[in-house]
């Protein structure tokens, strides 16, 4: 099987490619503007990497050719950080919606199957205890809260694919990640405040000797899923030969790893304090946790989601998938990665 991954150097793309090469005999065709996260696999003969940009015409030709040649395409290029939804909502619309729509239309044209990353954000402020892919309502805030542009872009793409499936027999499967965490999530040295996902924000805070900041007291809850669990599920979806996943939507999250952001900060702090590298270097003596208002942290266009729990019944029943990695293990593995990262070692040396 030939798998085309656009955004192959991203958090999901890089882990997925690694797993495909390790556990299957498939070939990966990947495009990305960067290659720092795929250095371990770039020389694999079944990994065909091209440096390129999904928004550039020259690269669009390569994309079209490979959509035609490949069995399945995963359009993973998107902005997925809440701070950007607020600061640059148009950039989110152009990349996440317009560019991906072009890709989906090409897949429709060549009858190539699409496995598409929707988002748990589509459920917005849904009040269901556990969000169900086929029953839960989507509850988004007003237009002047531009945080919802991401959710809205993804939702419309989900609906467009659904419509192509309904009217034109287009083959697709949609997955909705719930706060996936793990190594290579975000670059903690280049992101500005609010510029990365909460865990990488906290790890970056600690490594830069800054306090971790709890937006609105950190009472909001999220279910965190370790990347390896997510990738296993995704690989099963991609490898579905029977067509059973066609036209289906899957939540991919871990309902057991459901904690408040305050609890997350406290667990992160505990792991750092106990970590052998921190103990031996003595670089971090005290880790503070502070409260901050959403207005100061994100700006006027923000509105938060207070809880977000997936129903994973469908992934269990159809794919036989179950997330296995608990929150502390997931946090430890992620923190280990960022501590072992060369940039941190260099920082230690430079101090
Ligand atoms: N958050 C926080 N401090 C930070 C970054 C985020 O308290 O430094 C909060 C944010 O307001 C949200 C939650 O953590 O309620 C998760 O944020 P994230 O950006 O990871 O993504 P989301 O789950 O909201 O899409």
Short mmCIF file of C-alpha atoms and ligand atoms in Angstrom, two decimals:
data_model
loop_
_atom_site.label_atom_id
_atom_site.label_comp_id
_atom_site.label_asym_id
_atom_site.label_seq_id
_atom_site.Cartn_x
_atom_site.Cartn_y
_atom_site.Cartn_z
CA UNK A 1 0.00 0.00 0.00
CA UNK A 2 1.17 3.54 -0.75
CA UNK A 3 0.32 6.11 1.91
CA UNK A 4 0.61 9.82 1.18
CA UNK A 5 1.16 11.98 4.26
CA UNK A 6 1.04 15.75 3.85
CA UNK A 7 2.67 17.34 6.88
CA UNK A 8 4.81 14.27 7.46
CA UNK A 9 7.20 16.11 9.78
CA UNK A 10 4.46 17.09 12.20
CA UNK A 11 3.70 15.52 15.56
CA UNK A 12 1.26 12.96 14.15
CA UNK A 13 2.93 12.59 10.73
CA UNK A 14 6.37 11.80 12.11
CA UNK A 15 5.15 9.24 14.66
CA UNK A 16 2.77 7.67 12.17
CA UNK A 17 5.48 7.28 9.50
CA UNK A 18 7.82 5.68 12.02
CA UNK A 19 5.15 3.20 13.06
CA UNK A 20 4.15 2.38 9.48
CA UNK A 21 7.76 1.65 8.53
CA UNK A 22 8.25 -0.46 11.67
CA UNK A 23 5.05 -2.49 11.66
CA UNK A 24 3.92 -2.79 8.01
CA UNK A 25 5.34 -3.24 4.50
CA UNK A 26 3.66 -0.08 3.19
CA UNK A 27 5.45 2.76 1.44
CA UNK A 28 5.18 6.31 2.73
CA UNK A 29 5.21 9.36 0.46
CA UNK A 30 5.62 12.43 2.61
CA UNK A 31 5.80 16.17 2.12
CA UNK A 32 6.68 18.85 4.64
CA UNK A 33 8.40 22.22 4.87
CA UNK A 34 10.72 20.83 7.57
CA UNK A 35 12.41 17.50 8.25
CA UNK A 36 13.80 17.79 11.80
CA UNK A 37 11.38 15.24 13.29
CA UNK A 38 11.93 12.56 10.65
CA UNK A 39 15.74 12.34 10.69
CA UNK A 40 15.61 8.72 11.96
CA UNK A 41 13.56 7.47 9.00
CA UNK A 42 14.50 9.77 6.15
CA UNK A 43 16.95 7.18 4.70
CA UNK A 44 14.51 4.26 4.86
CA UNK A 45 13.99 2.97 1.28
CA UNK A 46 10.20 2.81 1.87
CA UNK A 47 10.10 6.46 2.95
CA UNK A 48 9.91 8.95 0.09
CA UNK A 49 10.29 12.47 1.41
CA UNK A 50 9.96 15.72 -0.47
CA UNK A 51 10.60 19.10 1.10
CA UNK A 52 7.70 21.27 0.04
CA UNK A 53 4.79 23.47 0.97
CA UNK A 54 1.13 22.54 0.41
CA UNK A 55 0.37 26.17 -0.50
CA UNK A 56 3.02 26.50 -3.24
CA UNK A 57 2.01 25.80 -6.88
CA UNK A 58 5.11 23.77 -7.77
CA UNK A 59 4.51 21.49 -4.80
CA UNK A 60 0.80 21.24 -5.59
CA UNK A 61 1.79 19.40 -8.80
CA UNK A 62 3.74 16.84 -6.74
CA UNK A 63 0.75 16.50 -4.43
CA UNK A 64 -1.71 15.97 -7.26
CA UNK A 65 0.55 13.36 -8.88
CA UNK A 66 0.86 11.46 -5.60
CA UNK A 67 -2.83 11.69 -4.74
CA UNK A 68 -3.35 9.95 -8.08
CA UNK A 69 -0.71 7.29 -7.41
CA UNK A 70 -1.32 6.53 -3.72
CA UNK A 71 -3.97 4.33 -2.09
CA UNK A 72 -4.72 6.66 0.76
CA UNK A 73 -3.95 10.28 1.63
CA UNK A 74 -3.70 11.90 5.07
CA UNK A 75 -3.83 15.70 4.82
CA UNK A 76 -2.25 16.50 8.19
CA UNK A 77 -1.14 20.08 7.49
CA UNK A 78 -3.03 22.45 9.78
CA UNK A 79 -2.61 25.07 12.45
CA UNK A 80 -3.82 23.48 15.70
CA UNK A 81 -2.81 25.90 18.45
CA UNK A 82 -5.55 27.99 20.13
CA UNK A 83 -3.35 31.11 20.37
CA UNK A 84 -3.14 31.22 16.56
CA UNK A 85 -6.93 30.90 16.20
CA UNK A 86 -7.16 34.15 18.09
CA UNK A 87 -4.21 36.06 16.62
CA UNK A 88 -4.42 34.91 12.98
CA UNK A 89 -7.89 33.46 12.33
CA UNK A 90 -7.55 34.07 8.58
CA UNK A 91 -4.35 32.05 8.42
CA UNK A 92 -6.25 29.21 10.08
CA UNK A 93 -9.07 29.52 7.53
CA UNK A 94 -6.71 29.66 4.54
CA UNK A 95 -4.53 26.73 5.56
CA UNK A 96 -6.85 24.51 7.55
CA UNK A 97 -9.89 25.02 5.33
CA UNK A 98 -9.06 26.34 1.86
CA UNK A 99 -5.86 24.39 1.26
CA UNK A 100 -7.29 21.16 2.64
CA UNK A 101 -10.45 21.55 0.58
CA UNK A 102 -8.32 21.64 -2.58
CA UNK A 103 -6.63 18.42 -1.46
CA UNK A 104 -9.93 16.71 -0.71
CA UNK A 105 -11.29 17.73 -4.12
CA UNK A 106 -8.26 16.15 -5.80
CA UNK A 107 -8.81 12.96 -3.81
CA UNK A 108 -12.44 12.95 -4.99
CA UNK A 109 -11.24 13.45 -8.58
CA UNK A 110 -8.82 10.50 -8.47
CA UNK A 111 -11.00 8.34 -6.21
CA UNK A 112 -8.28 8.13 -3.58
CA UNK A 113 -9.33 7.30 -0.04
CA UNK A 114 -8.82 10.06 2.55
CA UNK A 115 -8.13 9.55 6.26
CA UNK A 116 -8.80 12.97 7.67
CA UNK A 117 -7.80 14.61 10.96
CA UNK A 118 -10.88 16.33 12.30
CA UNK A 119 -10.69 17.48 15.92
CA UNK A 120 -12.30 17.07 19.31
CA UNK A 121 -12.77 20.87 19.06
CA UNK A 122 -15.74 20.31 16.75
CA UNK A 123 -17.86 19.36 19.78
CA UNK A 124 -17.00 22.76 21.30
CA UNK A 125 -18.88 23.33 24.55
CA UNK A 126 -21.04 20.22 24.13
CA UNK A 127 -22.56 19.27 27.48
CA UNK A 128 -22.66 15.48 26.96
CA UNK A 129 -20.81 13.44 29.54
CA UNK A 130 -18.97 11.67 26.74
CA UNK A 131 -18.95 12.99 23.19
CA UNK A 132 -20.45 10.60 20.66
CA UNK A 133 -19.35 10.84 17.02
CA UNK A 134 -22.86 10.27 15.68
CA UNK A 135 -25.14 11.69 18.35
CA UNK A 136 -23.53 14.63 20.14
CA UNK A 137 -24.35 18.19 19.17
CA UNK A 138 -21.71 20.76 18.33
CA UNK A 139 -21.90 23.88 20.50
CA UNK A 140 -19.74 26.79 19.39
CA UNK A 141 -19.54 30.34 20.73
CA UNK A 142 -20.38 33.58 18.89
CA UNK A 143 -18.55 34.83 15.81
CA UNK A 144 -16.64 37.49 17.76
CA UNK A 145 -14.91 34.66 19.65
CA UNK A 146 -12.51 33.70 16.87
CA UNK A 147 -11.27 30.71 18.86
CA UNK A 148 -13.99 28.75 17.12
CA UNK A 149 -12.71 29.31 13.59
CA UNK A 150 -10.59 26.16 13.78
CA UNK A 151 -13.49 24.06 15.01
CA UNK A 152 -15.73 25.53 12.33
CA UNK A 153 -13.21 24.95 9.50
CA UNK A 154 -12.75 21.33 10.51
CA UNK A 155 -16.47 20.82 10.97
CA UNK A 156 -17.25 22.10 7.48
CA UNK A 157 -14.56 19.90 5.95
CA UNK A 158 -16.02 16.90 7.79
CA UNK A 159 -19.42 17.79 6.35
CA UNK A 160 -18.04 18.33 2.83
CA UNK A 161 -16.40 14.90 2.90
CA UNK A 162 -19.59 13.40 4.24
CA UNK A 163 -21.48 14.99 1.35
CA UNK A 164 -18.98 13.69 -1.24
CA UNK A 165 -19.39 10.26 0.32
CA UNK A 166 -23.17 10.56 0.23
CA UNK A 167 -23.46 11.89 -3.32
CA UNK A 168 -20.37 10.63 -5.11
CA UNK A 169 -19.32 7.45 -3.31
CA UNK A 170 -16.13 9.12 -2.03
CA UNK A 171 -14.16 6.91 0.40
CA UNK A 172 -13.08 8.57 3.64
CA UNK A 173 -12.60 8.00 7.35
CA UNK A 174 -12.46 10.86 9.85
CA UNK A 175 -10.60 10.71 13.17
CA UNK A 176 -10.86 13.17 16.06
CA UNK A 177 -7.82 13.41 18.31
CA UNK A 178 -8.37 14.37 21.95
CA UNK A 179 -5.33 16.19 23.36
CA UNK A 180 -2.64 13.84 22.12
CA UNK A 181 0.68 14.25 23.91
CA UNK A 182 4.18 12.88 23.51
CA UNK A 183 7.67 13.56 22.21
CA UNK A 184 7.94 16.02 19.27
CA UNK A 185 4.60 17.69 20.12
CA UNK A 186 5.79 21.31 19.83
CA UNK A 187 9.13 23.06 19.73
CA UNK A 188 9.32 24.46 23.24
CA UNK A 189 12.15 26.90 22.47
CA UNK A 190 10.53 28.80 19.64
CA UNK A 191 6.95 29.08 20.86
CA UNK A 192 5.71 32.23 22.47
CA UNK A 193 3.33 32.31 25.43
CA UNK A 194 0.16 30.45 24.48
CA UNK A 195 1.76 29.36 21.21
CA UNK A 196 1.82 25.65 21.90
CA UNK A 197 -0.41 23.02 23.46
CA UNK A 198 -0.75 23.09 27.24
CA UNK A 199 1.70 20.30 28.08
CA UNK A 200 4.51 21.64 25.90
CA UNK A 201 3.74 25.10 27.24
CA UNK A 202 4.24 23.79 30.78
CA UNK A 203 7.41 21.83 29.94
CA UNK A 204 8.79 24.92 28.19
CA UNK A 205 7.91 27.05 31.22
CA UNK A 206 9.80 24.72 33.54
CA UNK A 207 12.87 24.45 31.31
CA UNK A 208 13.00 28.23 30.95
CA UNK A 209 12.58 28.74 34.68
CA UNK A 210 9.21 30.43 34.25
CA UNK A 211 6.04 29.73 36.23
CA UNK A 212 3.41 27.45 34.69
CA UNK A 213 0.30 29.52 34.08
CA UNK A 214 -3.21 28.25 34.77
CA UNK A 215 -5.79 29.94 32.57
CA UNK A 216 -8.90 30.79 34.64
CA UNK A 217 -7.69 28.79 37.62
CA UNK A 218 -7.03 25.58 35.66
CA UNK A 219 -10.39 24.04 36.59
CA UNK A 220 -11.11 22.99 33.00
CA UNK A 221 -10.54 19.31 32.23
CA UNK A 222 -8.96 17.46 29.34
CA UNK A 223 -8.37 13.78 28.56
CA UNK A 224 -4.78 13.30 27.44
CA UNK A 225 -3.86 10.46 25.10
CA UNK A 226 -0.30 9.23 24.64
CA UNK A 227 0.80 9.43 21.01
CA UNK A 228 1.68 5.71 20.68
CA UNK A 229 -1.90 4.77 21.58
CA UNK A 230 -3.25 7.21 19.01
CA UNK A 231 -0.89 6.02 16.29
CA UNK A 232 -1.90 2.39 16.85
CA UNK A 233 -5.52 3.32 16.29
CA UNK A 234 -4.73 5.43 13.25
CA UNK A 235 -2.65 2.66 11.70
CA UNK A 236 -5.59 0.28 12.09
CA UNK A 237 -7.85 2.77 10.30
CA UNK A 238 -5.39 3.25 7.44
CA UNK A 239 -4.93 -0.52 7.10
CA UNK A 240 -8.65 -1.27 6.90
CA UNK A 241 -8.88 -3.44 3.79
CA UNK A 242 -12.50 -4.49 4.32
CA UNK A 243 -13.87 -0.96 3.93
CA UNK A 244 -15.70 -1.23 7.26
CA UNK A 245 -14.35 2.19 8.36
CA UNK A 246 -15.55 3.89 5.18
CA UNK A 247 -17.70 6.93 5.97
CA UNK A 248 -17.06 6.50 9.70
CA UNK A 249 -15.89 9.00 12.28
CA UNK A 250 -13.73 7.88 15.22
CA UNK A 251 -12.94 9.69 18.45
CA UNK A 252 -9.38 8.82 19.45
CA UNK A 253 -8.76 9.75 23.07
CA UNK A 254 -8.27 8.28 26.52
CA UNK A 255 -11.29 8.88 28.79
CA UNK A 256 -9.33 7.51 31.75
CA UNK A 257 -6.67 10.24 31.57
CA UNK A 258 -9.19 12.96 32.46
CA UNK A 259 -7.69 15.66 34.69
CA UNK A 260 -8.00 19.37 35.40
CA UNK A 261 -5.26 21.57 33.98
CA UNK A 262 -4.32 22.39 37.60
CA UNK A 263 -3.80 18.67 38.26
CA UNK A 264 -1.76 18.41 35.06
CA UNK A 265 0.54 21.21 36.23
CA UNK A 266 1.00 19.59 39.60
CA UNK A 267 1.84 16.19 38.05
CA UNK A 268 4.31 17.83 35.66
CA UNK A 269 5.98 19.58 38.60
CA UNK A 270 6.23 16.35 40.59
CA UNK A 271 7.83 14.48 37.68
CA UNK A 272 10.39 17.27 37.15
CA UNK A 273 11.31 17.45 40.84
CA UNK A 274 11.93 13.70 40.93
CA UNK A 275 13.71 13.47 37.58
CA UNK A 276 17.34 12.27 37.77
CA UNK A 277 18.53 14.87 35.19
CA UNK A 278 16.99 17.70 37.19
CA UNK A 279 18.38 16.33 40.44
CA UNK A 280 21.88 15.90 39.04
CA UNK A 281 22.10 19.24 37.20
CA UNK A 282 20.41 21.23 39.96
CA UNK A 283 19.28 23.67 37.26
CA UNK A 284 15.69 23.93 38.37
CA UNK A 285 15.21 24.57 42.05
CA UNK A 286 11.66 25.80 42.29
CA UNK A 287 8.72 25.44 39.93
CA UNK A 288 5.94 27.96 40.43
CA UNK A 289 2.33 27.68 39.33
CA UNK A 290 0.41 30.94 38.79
CA UNK A 291 -3.14 31.86 37.84
CA UNK A 292 -3.78 34.00 34.78
CA UNK A 293 -7.00 35.26 33.21
CA UNK A 294 -7.96 34.09 29.72
CA UNK A 295 -8.10 37.71 28.59
CA UNK A 296 -4.48 38.33 29.54
CA UNK A 297 -3.21 34.97 28.30
CA UNK A 298 -5.09 34.70 25.01
CA UNK A 299 -6.99 37.97 24.43
CA UNK A 300 -10.63 38.88 23.82
CA UNK A 301 -11.31 36.25 21.14
CA UNK A 302 -10.89 33.31 23.53
CA UNK A 303 -13.54 31.09 25.01
CA UNK A 304 -12.66 27.88 26.82
CA UNK A 305 -14.01 24.36 26.79
CA UNK A 306 -14.58 23.20 30.38
CA UNK A 307 -14.56 19.46 29.74
CA UNK A 308 -14.04 17.13 26.83
CA UNK A 309 -14.43 13.38 27.25
CA UNK A 310 -14.56 11.05 24.24
CA UNK A 311 -16.81 8.06 23.85
CA UNK A 312 -14.41 5.51 22.34
CA UNK A 313 -16.99 2.78 22.01
CA UNK A 314 -16.85 2.86 18.22
CA UNK A 315 -13.05 2.53 18.07
CA UNK A 316 -13.30 -0.35 20.56
CA UNK A 317 -16.10 -2.16 18.70
CA UNK A 318 -15.01 -1.61 15.11
CA UNK A 319 -11.22 -1.54 15.45
CA UNK A 320 -10.66 -3.54 18.63
CA UNK A 321 -8.59 -0.63 19.93
CA UNK A 322 -8.04 0.34 23.53
CA UNK A 323 -5.71 3.08 24.85
CA UNK A 324 -3.20 1.54 27.25
CA UNK A 325 -0.89 4.26 28.52
CA UNK A 326 -1.79 6.06 31.73
CA UNK A 327 -1.26 9.77 32.28
CA UNK A 328 1.82 9.64 34.51
CA UNK A 329 3.64 7.29 32.13
CA UNK A 330 2.67 9.53 29.20
CA UNK A 331 3.91 12.64 30.99
CA UNK A 332 7.16 10.95 32.01
CA UNK A 333 7.92 9.78 28.47
CA UNK A 334 7.21 13.26 27.09
CA UNK A 335 9.28 15.03 29.73
CA UNK A 336 12.14 12.52 29.20
CA UNK A 337 12.15 13.42 25.52
CA UNK A 338 12.33 17.16 26.08
CA UNK A 339 15.01 16.76 28.74
CA UNK A 340 17.13 14.55 26.50
CA UNK A 341 16.62 16.89 23.57
CA UNK A 342 19.93 18.29 22.30
CA UNK A 343 18.83 21.87 22.68
CA UNK A 344 18.29 21.34 26.39
CA UNK A 345 21.65 19.62 26.79
CA UNK A 346 23.27 22.57 25.00
CA UNK A 347 21.46 24.95 27.30
CA UNK A 348 22.75 23.03 30.30
CA UNK A 349 26.30 23.31 28.94
CA UNK A 350 25.88 27.01 28.18
CA UNK A 351 24.66 27.92 31.65
N1 LIG B 1 -3.89 26.32 29.22
C1 LIG B 1 -3.35 26.78 30.42
N2 LIG B 1 -2.06 27.23 30.44
C2 LIG B 1 -1.25 27.21 29.34
C3 LIG B 1 -1.80 26.73 28.11
C4 LIG B 1 -3.13 26.30 28.09
O1 LIG B 1 -4.02 26.80 31.46
O2 LIG B 1 -0.08 27.60 29.44
C5 LIG B 1 -5.28 25.79 29.21
C6 LIG B 1 -6.17 26.28 28.09
O3 LIG B 1 -6.86 27.45 28.48
C7 LIG B 1 -7.12 25.10 27.90
C8 LIG B 1 -6.28 23.88 28.26
O4 LIG B 1 -5.16 24.39 28.97
O5 LIG B 1 -8.20 25.18 28.79
C9 LIG B 1 -5.81 23.07 27.06
O6 LIG B 1 -5.22 23.93 26.15
P1 LIG B 1 -4.52 23.46 24.78
O7 LIG B 1 -3.90 24.66 24.16
O8 LIG B 1 -3.58 22.31 25.02
O9 LIG B 1 -5.66 22.94 23.81
P2 LIG B 1 -7.25 22.72 23.83
O10 LIG B 1 -7.49 21.46 24.57
O11 LIG B 1 -7.90 23.90 24.50
O12 LIG B 1 -7.58 22.62 22.40
#
